[in-house]
Tab-separated table of C-alpha atoms in Angstrom:
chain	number	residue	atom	x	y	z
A	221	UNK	CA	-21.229	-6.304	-1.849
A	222	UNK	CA	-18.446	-6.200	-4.706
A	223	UNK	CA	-15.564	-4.243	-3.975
A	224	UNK	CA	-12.760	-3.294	-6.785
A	225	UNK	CA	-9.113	-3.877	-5.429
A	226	UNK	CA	-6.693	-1.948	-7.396
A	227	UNK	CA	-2.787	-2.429	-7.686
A	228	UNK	CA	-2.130	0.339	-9.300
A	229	UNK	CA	1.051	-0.921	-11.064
A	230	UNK	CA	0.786	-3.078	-13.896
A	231	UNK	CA	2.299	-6.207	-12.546
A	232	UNK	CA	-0.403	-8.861	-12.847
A	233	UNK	CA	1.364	-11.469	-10.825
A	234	UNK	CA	1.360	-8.584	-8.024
A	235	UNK	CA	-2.618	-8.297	-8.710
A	236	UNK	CA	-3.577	-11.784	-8.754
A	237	UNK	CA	-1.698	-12.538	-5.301
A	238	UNK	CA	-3.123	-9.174	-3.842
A	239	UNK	CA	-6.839	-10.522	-4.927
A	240	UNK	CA	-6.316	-14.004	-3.456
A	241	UNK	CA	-5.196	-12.447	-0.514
A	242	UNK	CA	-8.319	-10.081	-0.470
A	243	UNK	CA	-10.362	-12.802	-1.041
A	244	UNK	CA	-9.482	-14.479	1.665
A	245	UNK	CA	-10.397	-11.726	4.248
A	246	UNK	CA	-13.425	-10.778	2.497
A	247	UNK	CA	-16.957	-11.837	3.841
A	248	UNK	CA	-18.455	-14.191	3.301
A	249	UNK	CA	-21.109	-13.254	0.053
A	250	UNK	CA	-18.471	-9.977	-1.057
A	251	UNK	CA	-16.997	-10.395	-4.302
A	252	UNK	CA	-13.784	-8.895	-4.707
A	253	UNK	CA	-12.250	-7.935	-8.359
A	254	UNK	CA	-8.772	-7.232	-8.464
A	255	UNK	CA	-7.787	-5.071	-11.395
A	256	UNK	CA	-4.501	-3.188	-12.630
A	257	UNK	CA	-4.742	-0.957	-15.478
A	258	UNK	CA	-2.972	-1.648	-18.954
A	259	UNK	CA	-0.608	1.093	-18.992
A	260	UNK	CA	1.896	2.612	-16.472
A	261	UNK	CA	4.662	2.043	-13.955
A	262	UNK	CA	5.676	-2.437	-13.179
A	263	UNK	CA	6.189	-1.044	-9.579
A	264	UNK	CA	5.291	1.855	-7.440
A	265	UNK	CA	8.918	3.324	-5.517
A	266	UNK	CA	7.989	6.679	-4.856
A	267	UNK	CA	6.396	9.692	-6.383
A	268	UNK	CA	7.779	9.314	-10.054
A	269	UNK	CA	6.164	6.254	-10.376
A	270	UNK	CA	3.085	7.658	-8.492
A	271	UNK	CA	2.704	9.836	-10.825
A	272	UNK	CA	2.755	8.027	-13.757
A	273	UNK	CA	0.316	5.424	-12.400
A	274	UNK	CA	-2.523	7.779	-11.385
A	275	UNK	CA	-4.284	8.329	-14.941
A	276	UNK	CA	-4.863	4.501	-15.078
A	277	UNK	CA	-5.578	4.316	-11.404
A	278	UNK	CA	-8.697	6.763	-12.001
A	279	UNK	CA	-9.591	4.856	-15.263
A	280	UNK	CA	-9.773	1.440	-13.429
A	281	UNK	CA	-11.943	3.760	-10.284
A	282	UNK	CA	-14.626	5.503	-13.090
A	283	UNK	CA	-15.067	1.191	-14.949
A	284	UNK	CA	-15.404	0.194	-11.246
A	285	UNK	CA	-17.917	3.170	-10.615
A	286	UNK	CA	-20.029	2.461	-13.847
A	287	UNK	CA	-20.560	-1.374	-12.798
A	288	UNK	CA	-21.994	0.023	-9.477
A	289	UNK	CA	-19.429	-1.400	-7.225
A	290	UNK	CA	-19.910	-0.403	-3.754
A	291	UNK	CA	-16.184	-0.021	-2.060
A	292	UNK	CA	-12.210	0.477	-4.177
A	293	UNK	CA	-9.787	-0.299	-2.293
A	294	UNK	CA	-6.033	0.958	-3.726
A	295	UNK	CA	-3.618	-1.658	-3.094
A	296	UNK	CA	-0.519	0.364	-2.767
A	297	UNK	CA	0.930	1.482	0.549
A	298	UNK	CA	2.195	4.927	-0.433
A	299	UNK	CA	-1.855	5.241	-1.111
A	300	UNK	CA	-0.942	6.424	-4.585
A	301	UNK	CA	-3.801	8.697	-6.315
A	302	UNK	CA	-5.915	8.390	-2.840
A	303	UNK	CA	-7.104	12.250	-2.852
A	304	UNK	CA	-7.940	12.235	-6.740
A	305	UNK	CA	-9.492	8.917	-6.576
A	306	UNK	CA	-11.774	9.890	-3.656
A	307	UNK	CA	-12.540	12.827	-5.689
A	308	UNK	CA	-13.721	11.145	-8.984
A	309	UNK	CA	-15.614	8.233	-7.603
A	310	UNK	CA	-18.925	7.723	-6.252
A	311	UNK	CA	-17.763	5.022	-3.896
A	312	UNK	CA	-16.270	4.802	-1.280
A	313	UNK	CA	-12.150	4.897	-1.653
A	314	UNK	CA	-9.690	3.329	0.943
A	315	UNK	CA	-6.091	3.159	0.583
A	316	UNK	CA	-4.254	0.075	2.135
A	317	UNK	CA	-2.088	2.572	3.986
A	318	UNK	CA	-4.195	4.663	5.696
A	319	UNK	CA	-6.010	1.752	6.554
A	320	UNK	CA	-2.823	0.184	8.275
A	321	UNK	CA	-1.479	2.993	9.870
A	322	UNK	CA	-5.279	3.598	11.994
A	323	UNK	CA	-5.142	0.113	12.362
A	324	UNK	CA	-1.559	0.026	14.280
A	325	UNK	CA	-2.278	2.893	16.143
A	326	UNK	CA	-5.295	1.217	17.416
A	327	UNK	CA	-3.082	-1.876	18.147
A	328	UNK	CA	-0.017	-0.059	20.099
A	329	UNK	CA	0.736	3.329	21.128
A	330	UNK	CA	3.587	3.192	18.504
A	331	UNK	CA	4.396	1.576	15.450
A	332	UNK	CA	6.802	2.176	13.153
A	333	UNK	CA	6.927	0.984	8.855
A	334	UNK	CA	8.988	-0.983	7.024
A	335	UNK	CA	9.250	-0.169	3.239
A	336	UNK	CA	10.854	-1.515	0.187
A	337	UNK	CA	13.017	1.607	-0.942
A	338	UNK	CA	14.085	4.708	0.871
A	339	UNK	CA	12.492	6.797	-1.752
A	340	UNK	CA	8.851	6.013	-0.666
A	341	UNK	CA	10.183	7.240	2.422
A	342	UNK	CA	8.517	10.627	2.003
A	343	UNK	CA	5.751	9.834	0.448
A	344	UNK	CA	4.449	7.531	3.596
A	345	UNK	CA	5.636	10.300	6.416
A	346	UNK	CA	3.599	12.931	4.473
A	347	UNK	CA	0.452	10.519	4.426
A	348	UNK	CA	1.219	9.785	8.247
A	349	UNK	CA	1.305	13.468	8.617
A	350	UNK	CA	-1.870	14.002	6.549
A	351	UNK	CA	-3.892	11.039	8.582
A	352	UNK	CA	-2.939	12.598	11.738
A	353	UNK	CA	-0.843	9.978	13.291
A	354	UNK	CA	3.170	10.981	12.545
A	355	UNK	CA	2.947	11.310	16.530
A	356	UNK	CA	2.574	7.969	16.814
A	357	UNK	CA	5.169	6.451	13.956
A	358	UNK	CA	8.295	5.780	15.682
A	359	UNK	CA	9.968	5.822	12.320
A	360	UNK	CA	10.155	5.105	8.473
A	361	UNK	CA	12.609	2.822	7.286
A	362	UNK	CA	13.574	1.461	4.164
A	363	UNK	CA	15.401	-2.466	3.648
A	364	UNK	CA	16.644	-1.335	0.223
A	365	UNK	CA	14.601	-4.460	-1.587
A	366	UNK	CA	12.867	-3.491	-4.681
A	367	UNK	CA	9.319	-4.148	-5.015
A	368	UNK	CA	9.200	-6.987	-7.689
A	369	UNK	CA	11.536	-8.815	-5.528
A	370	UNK	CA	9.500	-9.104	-2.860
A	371	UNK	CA	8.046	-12.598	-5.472
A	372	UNK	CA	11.375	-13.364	-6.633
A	373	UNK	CA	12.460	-16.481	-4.827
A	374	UNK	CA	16.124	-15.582	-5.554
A	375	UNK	CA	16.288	-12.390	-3.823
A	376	UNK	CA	16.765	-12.401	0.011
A	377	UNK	CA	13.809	-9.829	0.585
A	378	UNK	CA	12.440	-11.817	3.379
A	379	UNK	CA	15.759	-11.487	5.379
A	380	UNK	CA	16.185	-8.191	4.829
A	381	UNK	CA	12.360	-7.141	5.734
A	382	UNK	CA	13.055	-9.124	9.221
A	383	UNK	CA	16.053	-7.973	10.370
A	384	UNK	CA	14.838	-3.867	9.298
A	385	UNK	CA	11.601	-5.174	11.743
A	386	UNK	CA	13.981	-6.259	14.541
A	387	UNK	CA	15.646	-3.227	14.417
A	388	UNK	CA	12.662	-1.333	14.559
A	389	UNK	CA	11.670	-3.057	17.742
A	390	UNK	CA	14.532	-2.620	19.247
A	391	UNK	CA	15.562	0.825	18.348
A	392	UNK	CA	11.861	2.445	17.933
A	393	UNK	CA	10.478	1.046	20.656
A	394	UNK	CA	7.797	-0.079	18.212
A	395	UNK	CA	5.006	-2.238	19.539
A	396	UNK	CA	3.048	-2.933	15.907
A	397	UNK	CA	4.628	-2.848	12.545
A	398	UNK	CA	3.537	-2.026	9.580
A	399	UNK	CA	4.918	-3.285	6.218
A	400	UNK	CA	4.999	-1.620	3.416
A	401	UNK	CA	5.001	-3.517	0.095
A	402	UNK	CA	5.086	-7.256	0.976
């Protein structure tokens, strides 16, 4: 099985990591090929950047379609392009955060989501709605950390993404969480 992975910023650094780590959960015999396309957003915070990052998204999803790979999987929480890419390929399509949200819903009765920036705020509580499974998001929340610091050693992204999950433990009764971005 070969599946395509795609970040669909154009950070490199940000692909290779996400590859390694999708290599690592893949089976054993699946080849996984991480790709970002050449032109578009460094990061994804929201819909502007969305937006600009879906005409490469769908170029990277029609070279993984003519190699005959069997799977994509877009490596972006806010599941950027999802619906177009689903409708251009002949694979299968699965974005990382519809695949998180079923997966804490199956884990608790309610989770709640830690992002990077409040402006991918909406854009993740519309997909909850769209999935289905708002009713079972405590809440949203944003730590204010970019998404390219999430790598820098400098930054204190770490902190912040821990104490925003305590709080949602404590204050959304949240029994999984899910987290956006890191």
């Amino acid at each position: 099985m070969r599946i395509l992975v795609i970040n669909p910023n154009t950070t490199v650094a940000m692909t290779e990591k996400i590859g390694r780590a999708a290599r690592a959960a893949a089976a054993l015999g699946t080849e996984i090929i991480a790709v970002n396309p050449m032109d578009g957003p460094v990061s994804i915070e929201g819909y502007y950047d969305e937006a600009f990052s879906v005409p490469g998204l769908l170029a990277e999803i029609a070279k993984g379609d003519a190699t005959g790979v069997s799977a994509h999987v877009i490596a972006c929480f806010d599941d950027t392009g999802l619906e177009a890419a689903r409708s251009a390929s002949f694979a299968p399509v699965i974005g990382i955060g519809e695949a998180a949200y079923h997966l804490a819903s199956m884990l608790g009765h309610r989770f709640s989501v830690v992002t990077t920036l409040s402006r991918s705020i909406a854009a993740i509580e519309n997909n909850l709605l769209k999935y289905g499974l708002a009713g079972r998001c405590g809440k949203v929340r944003a730590c204010e950390v970019p998404v390219l610091s999430l790598d820098d050693p400098a930054s204190n992204a770490a902190a912040q993404i821990g104490a925003e999950i305590e709080l949602a433990k404590q204050e959304d009764q949240a029994e999984v969480i899910g987290r956006a971005h890191v």
